[in-house]
DNA sequence: AAACGGAACTTTATGATTAAAAACAATTTG
DNA sequence: CAAATTGTTTTTAATCATAAAGTTCCGTTT
């Protein structure tokens, strides 16, 4: 009924390592120095030191911290569970995975307790997670408590695609006007090369397109230095990415076509032809939306 | 240490009203009917009925629910505290108010415990609230717990304005292509009238412009039926609204100029002149951003 | 001046408790 | 006897309290 002490355990293990590196008789640096090195507060360091004293590895008096004996492997504290890194992103991935894989219908009430058990996270963590999704219209808080999954309805897909188009056409206009020495031109050159390479081996490697696609769109949007655009771009690519992952129908042909569209857009951009670039972008966004919609339909029928 | 019983209290008071409407001797509908009408579960209804029996207003045996006496005002249960409606929106308003009124500098660490005391809400409520603001880049979670207010920096204002421009120019393009019988034309006609009326009395009523401005922009954006646009529009108008509220310098002149810009845009739209409309919109958005930026500067110098 | 010792305070995770909802079974009524 | 209503039980979820971990700030020591 309190917060976990992974923080302490990690720090303690690093202390152990430090003592191991020093010969018995050596001295540890100051509490502040240790805290700074481990990226924790002094309190944690001191708790660790206290424990080292207790198990007889260290003698500690004021600022004298002398290693008494070499720590052994069994002195380390066990870090049970993954608990590493940023849980939020993994949770996001798992949640979207769940929603799409099991084809949860729109309007399903979400049971926070149940989900938190399934996903192995604390209920309030899930709560926070869900509320972070609210602005994107994926879930909704019900008036009398609880949550509803609004889900990937047709309307959602259409509106998402439209919004994406608005942002992306804006990005294209920015790129056309980008100075010659902007890094985007180098990036586009490289991406064009990768497209051509993939085109050669499309039958064998058409699966690799998804990643290339994401890189291409991310590069375009990165020209617009805007935190709101970037934020939405993240969500958009997440959702498109997940949908493509589950929609395997006709993938080779789709990807081959998309490669051509990308190449046409890159050509127009490099010629600084605003009209042609916009036209190419519109065309590509249109097919993209069509694909998303048909994948939705297939998914619902299947 | 348990959930509140506002739900029960509200339902009970509605039962009281119902009993009052019926003459003594009248019968109440079924539990299910009552539950459906009040929008609560049968459990709550039954608890209410039980209580009515206890205070002698009702005789209840099986499906016989007979009113014994007329309930009085003091029979009602007190609903202490605001607790009504959606707290979240009020909290939002108070939070933004606090941020702007006290000119909290960017990068300030937010103390959840402190704020939750100040605002009189439970810490976890505030936590959830803050996390709902994260996608908009207003606050940020610090790696070792706690929150940082990223605040209304210059960059934030610029990027917000840019994003607004992208959305609004898109809206303008939609309006130009809207069919003749679209409700926007009626709305624009009315809004134009109000602009002209306000222009006549600009010296006396220039304060009224803020609301008119919001209505104008909301009307434009409503033509783009898109949940993402709508969501962002909400945030944008919130922030612009709050800033204008505190920046009173030169307000009369500013508003008079904005009225002219609005009128020019409405004219261009009604003529279906896409180029002129875009030009007018760009001009207006530019001055809007300039105003926001200068208000920021004044605010920081003051 | 830098490092330490300690206390006060925050954040965070979990229990306890109760309200409310939902599920289920039994009963009545038309 | 089918549908509706009621009685009962089980789950779910909102709230607060609590306790541990962690941070920060203070004065003190070296």
Short mmCIF file of N, CA and C in Angstrom, two decimals, chain B residues 74-157:
data_model
loop_
_atom_site.label_atom_id
_atom_site.label_comp_id
_atom_site.label_asym_id
_atom_site.label_seq_id
_atom_site.Cartn_x
_atom_site.Cartn_y
_atom_site.Cartn_z
N UNK B 74 -38.78 20.77 4.15
CA UNK B 74 -37.70 20.27 5.01
C UNK B 74 -37.47 18.76 4.82
N UNK B 75 -38.35 18.10 4.09
CA UNK B 75 -38.13 16.68 3.82
C UNK B 75 -37.02 16.47 2.79
N UNK B 76 -36.78 17.51 2.03
CA UNK B 76 -35.76 17.38 0.98
C UNK B 76 -34.36 17.20 1.58
N UNK B 77 -33.52 16.54 0.85
CA UNK B 77 -32.14 16.35 1.32
C UNK B 77 -31.26 17.44 0.73
N UNK B 78 -30.36 17.95 1.56
CA UNK B 78 -29.49 19.03 1.12
C UNK B 78 -28.41 18.51 0.19
N UNK B 79 -28.20 19.21 -0.89
CA UNK B 79 -27.10 18.87 -1.80
C UNK B 79 -25.99 19.87 -1.54
N UNK B 80 -25.17 19.57 -0.56
CA UNK B 80 -24.16 20.57 -0.20
C UNK B 80 -23.08 20.67 -1.26
N UNK B 81 -22.55 21.87 -1.35
CA UNK B 81 -21.47 22.10 -2.32
C UNK B 81 -22.01 22.23 -3.73
N UNK B 82 -21.16 22.76 -4.59
CA UNK B 82 -21.54 22.91 -5.99
C UNK B 82 -21.94 21.55 -6.53
N UNK B 83 -20.96 20.66 -6.61
CA UNK B 83 -21.16 19.25 -6.97
C UNK B 83 -22.09 19.06 -8.15
N UNK B 84 -22.62 20.16 -8.67
CA UNK B 84 -23.56 19.99 -9.78
C UNK B 84 -22.82 20.12 -11.11
N UNK B 85 -23.37 19.52 -12.09
CA UNK B 85 -22.80 19.63 -13.43
C UNK B 85 -21.41 19.04 -13.50
N UNK B 86 -20.71 19.45 -14.52
CA UNK B 86 -19.40 18.89 -14.76
C UNK B 86 -18.34 19.74 -14.07
N UNK B 87 -17.72 19.17 -13.05
CA UNK B 87 -16.69 19.91 -12.33
C UNK B 87 -15.49 20.23 -13.22
N UNK B 88 -15.25 19.33 -14.15
CA UNK B 88 -14.02 19.43 -14.92
C UNK B 88 -13.92 20.77 -15.64
N UNK B 89 -15.01 21.23 -16.19
CA UNK B 89 -14.94 22.47 -16.95
C UNK B 89 -14.67 23.65 -16.04
N UNK B 90 -15.28 23.62 -14.87
CA UNK B 90 -15.03 24.71 -13.94
C UNK B 90 -13.57 24.68 -13.50
N UNK B 91 -13.08 23.49 -13.25
CA UNK B 91 -11.68 23.37 -12.84
C UNK B 91 -10.77 23.91 -13.93
N UNK B 92 -11.10 23.58 -15.16
CA UNK B 92 -10.32 24.06 -16.28
C UNK B 92 -10.26 25.58 -16.28
N UNK B 93 -11.42 26.18 -16.15
CA UNK B 93 -11.49 27.64 -16.14
C UNK B 93 -10.65 28.21 -15.00
N UNK B 94 -10.80 27.62 -13.82
CA UNK B 94 -10.06 28.16 -12.67
C UNK B 94 -8.57 27.99 -12.82
N UNK B 95 -8.20 26.86 -13.42
CA UNK B 95 -6.77 26.62 -13.60
C UNK B 95 -6.17 27.63 -14.58
N UNK B 96 -6.81 27.80 -15.71
CA UNK B 96 -6.30 28.76 -16.69
C UNK B 96 -6.29 30.17 -16.10
N UNK B 97 -7.34 30.47 -15.37
CA UNK B 97 -7.41 31.75 -14.71
C UNK B 97 -6.20 31.96 -13.81
N UNK B 98 -5.89 30.94 -13.05
CA UNK B 98 -4.76 31.01 -12.11
C UNK B 98 -3.46 31.21 -12.88
N UNK B 99 -3.30 30.41 -13.92
CA UNK B 99 -2.05 30.48 -14.69
C UNK B 99 -1.85 31.89 -15.25
N UNK B 100 -2.92 32.46 -15.79
CA UNK B 100 -2.77 33.75 -16.45
C UNK B 100 -2.80 34.92 -15.47
N UNK B 101 -3.65 34.81 -14.47
CA UNK B 101 -3.81 35.94 -13.56
C UNK B 101 -2.53 36.18 -12.76
N UNK B 102 -1.93 35.12 -12.31
CA UNK B 102 -0.72 35.30 -11.51
C UNK B 102 0.53 35.16 -12.35
N UNK B 103 0.29 35.08 -13.65
CA UNK B 103 1.41 35.14 -14.55
C UNK B 103 2.48 34.12 -14.18
N UNK B 104 2.05 32.90 -13.98
CA UNK B 104 2.98 31.86 -13.59
C UNK B 104 4.00 31.68 -14.72
N UNK B 105 5.26 31.81 -14.41
CA UNK B 105 6.26 31.72 -15.46
C UNK B 105 6.40 30.29 -16.00
N UNK B 106 6.87 30.20 -17.23
CA UNK B 106 7.06 28.89 -17.84
C UNK B 106 8.12 28.13 -17.07
N UNK B 107 7.94 26.83 -16.95
CA UNK B 107 8.91 26.01 -16.26
C UNK B 107 8.66 25.88 -14.77
N UNK B 108 7.61 26.51 -14.27
CA UNK B 108 7.30 26.39 -12.85
C UNK B 108 6.92 24.97 -12.51
N UNK B 109 7.52 24.40 -11.47
CA UNK B 109 7.06 23.07 -11.06
C UNK B 109 5.68 23.18 -10.41
N UNK B 110 4.79 22.31 -10.79
CA UNK B 110 3.46 22.34 -10.21
C UNK B 110 3.39 21.37 -9.05
N UNK B 111 2.92 21.86 -7.96
CA UNK B 111 2.78 21.03 -6.77
C UNK B 111 1.34 20.55 -6.68
N UNK B 112 1.15 19.29 -6.99
CA UNK B 112 -0.21 18.76 -7.06
C UNK B 112 -0.93 18.87 -5.73
N UNK B 113 -0.23 18.55 -4.67
CA UNK B 113 -0.85 18.59 -3.35
C UNK B 113 -1.30 20.02 -3.03
N UNK B 114 -0.40 20.95 -3.29
CA UNK B 114 -0.70 22.36 -3.03
C UNK B 114 -1.91 22.82 -3.85
N UNK B 115 -1.84 22.56 -5.14
CA UNK B 115 -2.91 22.99 -6.04
C UNK B 115 -4.23 22.35 -5.66
N UNK B 116 -4.16 21.08 -5.29
CA UNK B 116 -5.42 20.40 -4.99
C UNK B 116 -6.04 21.01 -3.72
N UNK B 117 -5.19 21.49 -2.83
CA UNK B 117 -5.74 22.20 -1.67
C UNK B 117 -6.35 23.53 -2.11
N UNK B 118 -5.57 24.27 -2.91
CA UNK B 118 -6.04 25.57 -3.36
C UNK B 118 -7.37 25.49 -4.10
N UNK B 119 -7.46 24.50 -4.96
CA UNK B 119 -8.65 24.42 -5.80
C UNK B 119 -9.75 23.58 -5.15
N UNK B 120 -9.41 22.96 -4.02
CA UNK B 120 -10.43 22.19 -3.33
C UNK B 120 -10.87 20.95 -4.08
N UNK B 121 -9.96 20.32 -4.77
CA UNK B 121 -10.28 19.05 -5.42
C UNK B 121 -9.30 17.99 -4.96
N UNK B 122 -9.70 16.74 -5.09
CA UNK B 122 -8.84 15.64 -4.67
C UNK B 122 -7.60 15.61 -5.57
N UNK B 123 -6.47 15.25 -5.00
CA UNK B 123 -5.22 15.22 -5.77
C UNK B 123 -5.34 14.41 -7.07
N UNK B 124 -5.97 13.26 -6.98
CA UNK B 124 -6.00 12.43 -8.18
C UNK B 124 -6.85 13.06 -9.28
N UNK B 125 -7.81 13.87 -8.84
CA UNK B 125 -8.64 14.58 -9.81
C UNK B 125 -7.77 15.58 -10.59
N UNK B 126 -6.94 16.26 -9.83
CA UNK B 126 -6.06 17.25 -10.45
C UNK B 126 -5.06 16.56 -11.37
N UNK B 127 -4.58 15.43 -10.89
CA UNK B 127 -3.64 14.65 -11.68
C UNK B 127 -4.24 14.32 -13.04
N UNK B 128 -5.46 13.84 -12.99
CA UNK B 128 -6.15 13.47 -14.21
C UNK B 128 -6.33 14.70 -15.09
N UNK B 129 -6.68 15.77 -14.46
CA UNK B 129 -6.88 17.02 -15.19
C UNK B 129 -5.61 17.44 -15.90
N UNK B 130 -4.52 17.41 -15.18
CA UNK B 130 -3.24 17.80 -15.77
C UNK B 130 -2.89 16.87 -16.94
N UNK B 131 -3.13 15.60 -16.73
CA UNK B 131 -2.74 14.69 -17.80
C UNK B 131 -3.62 14.89 -19.03
N UNK B 132 -4.81 15.44 -18.82
CA UNK B 132 -5.64 15.72 -19.99
C UNK B 132 -5.12 16.94 -20.74
N UNK B 133 -4.30 17.72 -20.09
CA UNK B 133 -3.73 18.89 -20.74
C UNK B 133 -2.41 18.56 -21.45
N UNK B 134 -1.84 17.44 -21.09
CA UNK B 134 -0.54 17.08 -21.64
C UNK B 134 -0.49 17.11 -23.17
N UNK B 135 -1.50 16.52 -23.86
CA UNK B 135 -1.39 16.50 -25.32
C UNK B 135 -1.31 17.89 -25.92
N UNK B 136 -1.77 18.90 -25.24
CA UNK B 136 -1.74 20.24 -25.79
C UNK B 136 -0.46 20.98 -25.42
N UNK B 137 0.42 20.26 -24.74
CA UNK B 137 1.72 20.86 -24.47
C UNK B 137 1.70 21.98 -23.46
N UNK B 138 0.69 22.01 -22.63
CA UNK B 138 0.65 23.06 -21.62
C UNK B 138 1.42 22.67 -20.39
N UNK B 139 1.35 21.40 -20.04
CA UNK B 139 2.09 20.91 -18.89
C UNK B 139 2.86 19.66 -19.30
N UNK B 140 3.78 19.28 -18.47
CA UNK B 140 4.63 18.14 -18.80
C UNK B 140 4.91 17.35 -17.54
N UNK B 141 4.94 16.05 -17.67
CA UNK B 141 5.25 15.22 -16.53
C UNK B 141 6.76 15.18 -16.36
N UNK B 142 7.22 15.41 -15.14
CA UNK B 142 8.67 15.33 -14.93
C UNK B 142 9.08 13.90 -14.71
N UNK B 143 10.31 13.57 -15.12
CA UNK B 143 10.76 12.17 -15.02
C UNK B 143 10.64 11.61 -13.60
N UNK B 144 10.96 12.40 -12.60
CA UNK B 144 10.92 11.85 -11.24
C UNK B 144 9.70 12.30 -10.47
N UNK B 145 8.55 12.27 -11.14
CA UNK B 145 7.33 12.65 -10.46
C UNK B 145 7.11 14.13 -10.49
N UNK B 146 5.86 14.52 -10.35
CA UNK B 146 5.55 15.93 -10.38
C UNK B 146 5.30 16.43 -11.79
N UNK B 147 4.91 17.68 -11.86
CA UNK B 147 4.56 18.27 -13.15
C UNK B 147 5.28 19.59 -13.32
N UNK B 148 5.50 19.94 -14.57
CA UNK B 148 6.05 21.25 -14.87
C UNK B 148 5.07 22.00 -15.75
N UNK B 149 4.88 23.26 -15.43
CA UNK B 149 4.05 24.09 -16.28
C UNK B 149 4.90 24.60 -17.42
N UNK B 150 4.58 24.17 -18.63
CA UNK B 150 5.35 24.68 -19.76
C UNK B 150 4.93 26.11 -20.09
N UNK B 151 3.65 26.35 -19.88
CA UNK B 151 3.18 27.74 -19.91
C UNK B 151 3.07 28.37 -21.27
N UNK B 152 2.55 29.58 -21.25
CA UNK B 152 2.30 30.33 -22.47
C UNK B 152 3.55 31.07 -22.89
N UNK B 153 4.51 30.34 -23.37
CA UNK B 153 5.72 30.99 -23.85
C UNK B 153 5.44 31.60 -25.22
N UNK B 154 6.41 32.35 -25.69
CA UNK B 154 6.30 32.95 -27.01
C UNK B 154 6.16 31.87 -28.07
N UNK B 155 6.99 30.86 -27.96
CA UNK B 155 6.93 29.76 -28.92
C UNK B 155 5.55 29.13 -28.94
N UNK B 156 5.03 28.91 -27.75
CA UNK B 156 3.72 28.29 -27.65
C UNK B 156 2.69 29.13 -28.39
N UNK B 157 2.73 30.43 -28.16
CA UNK B 157 1.75 31.33 -28.78
C UNK B 157 1.90 31.30 -30.30
#
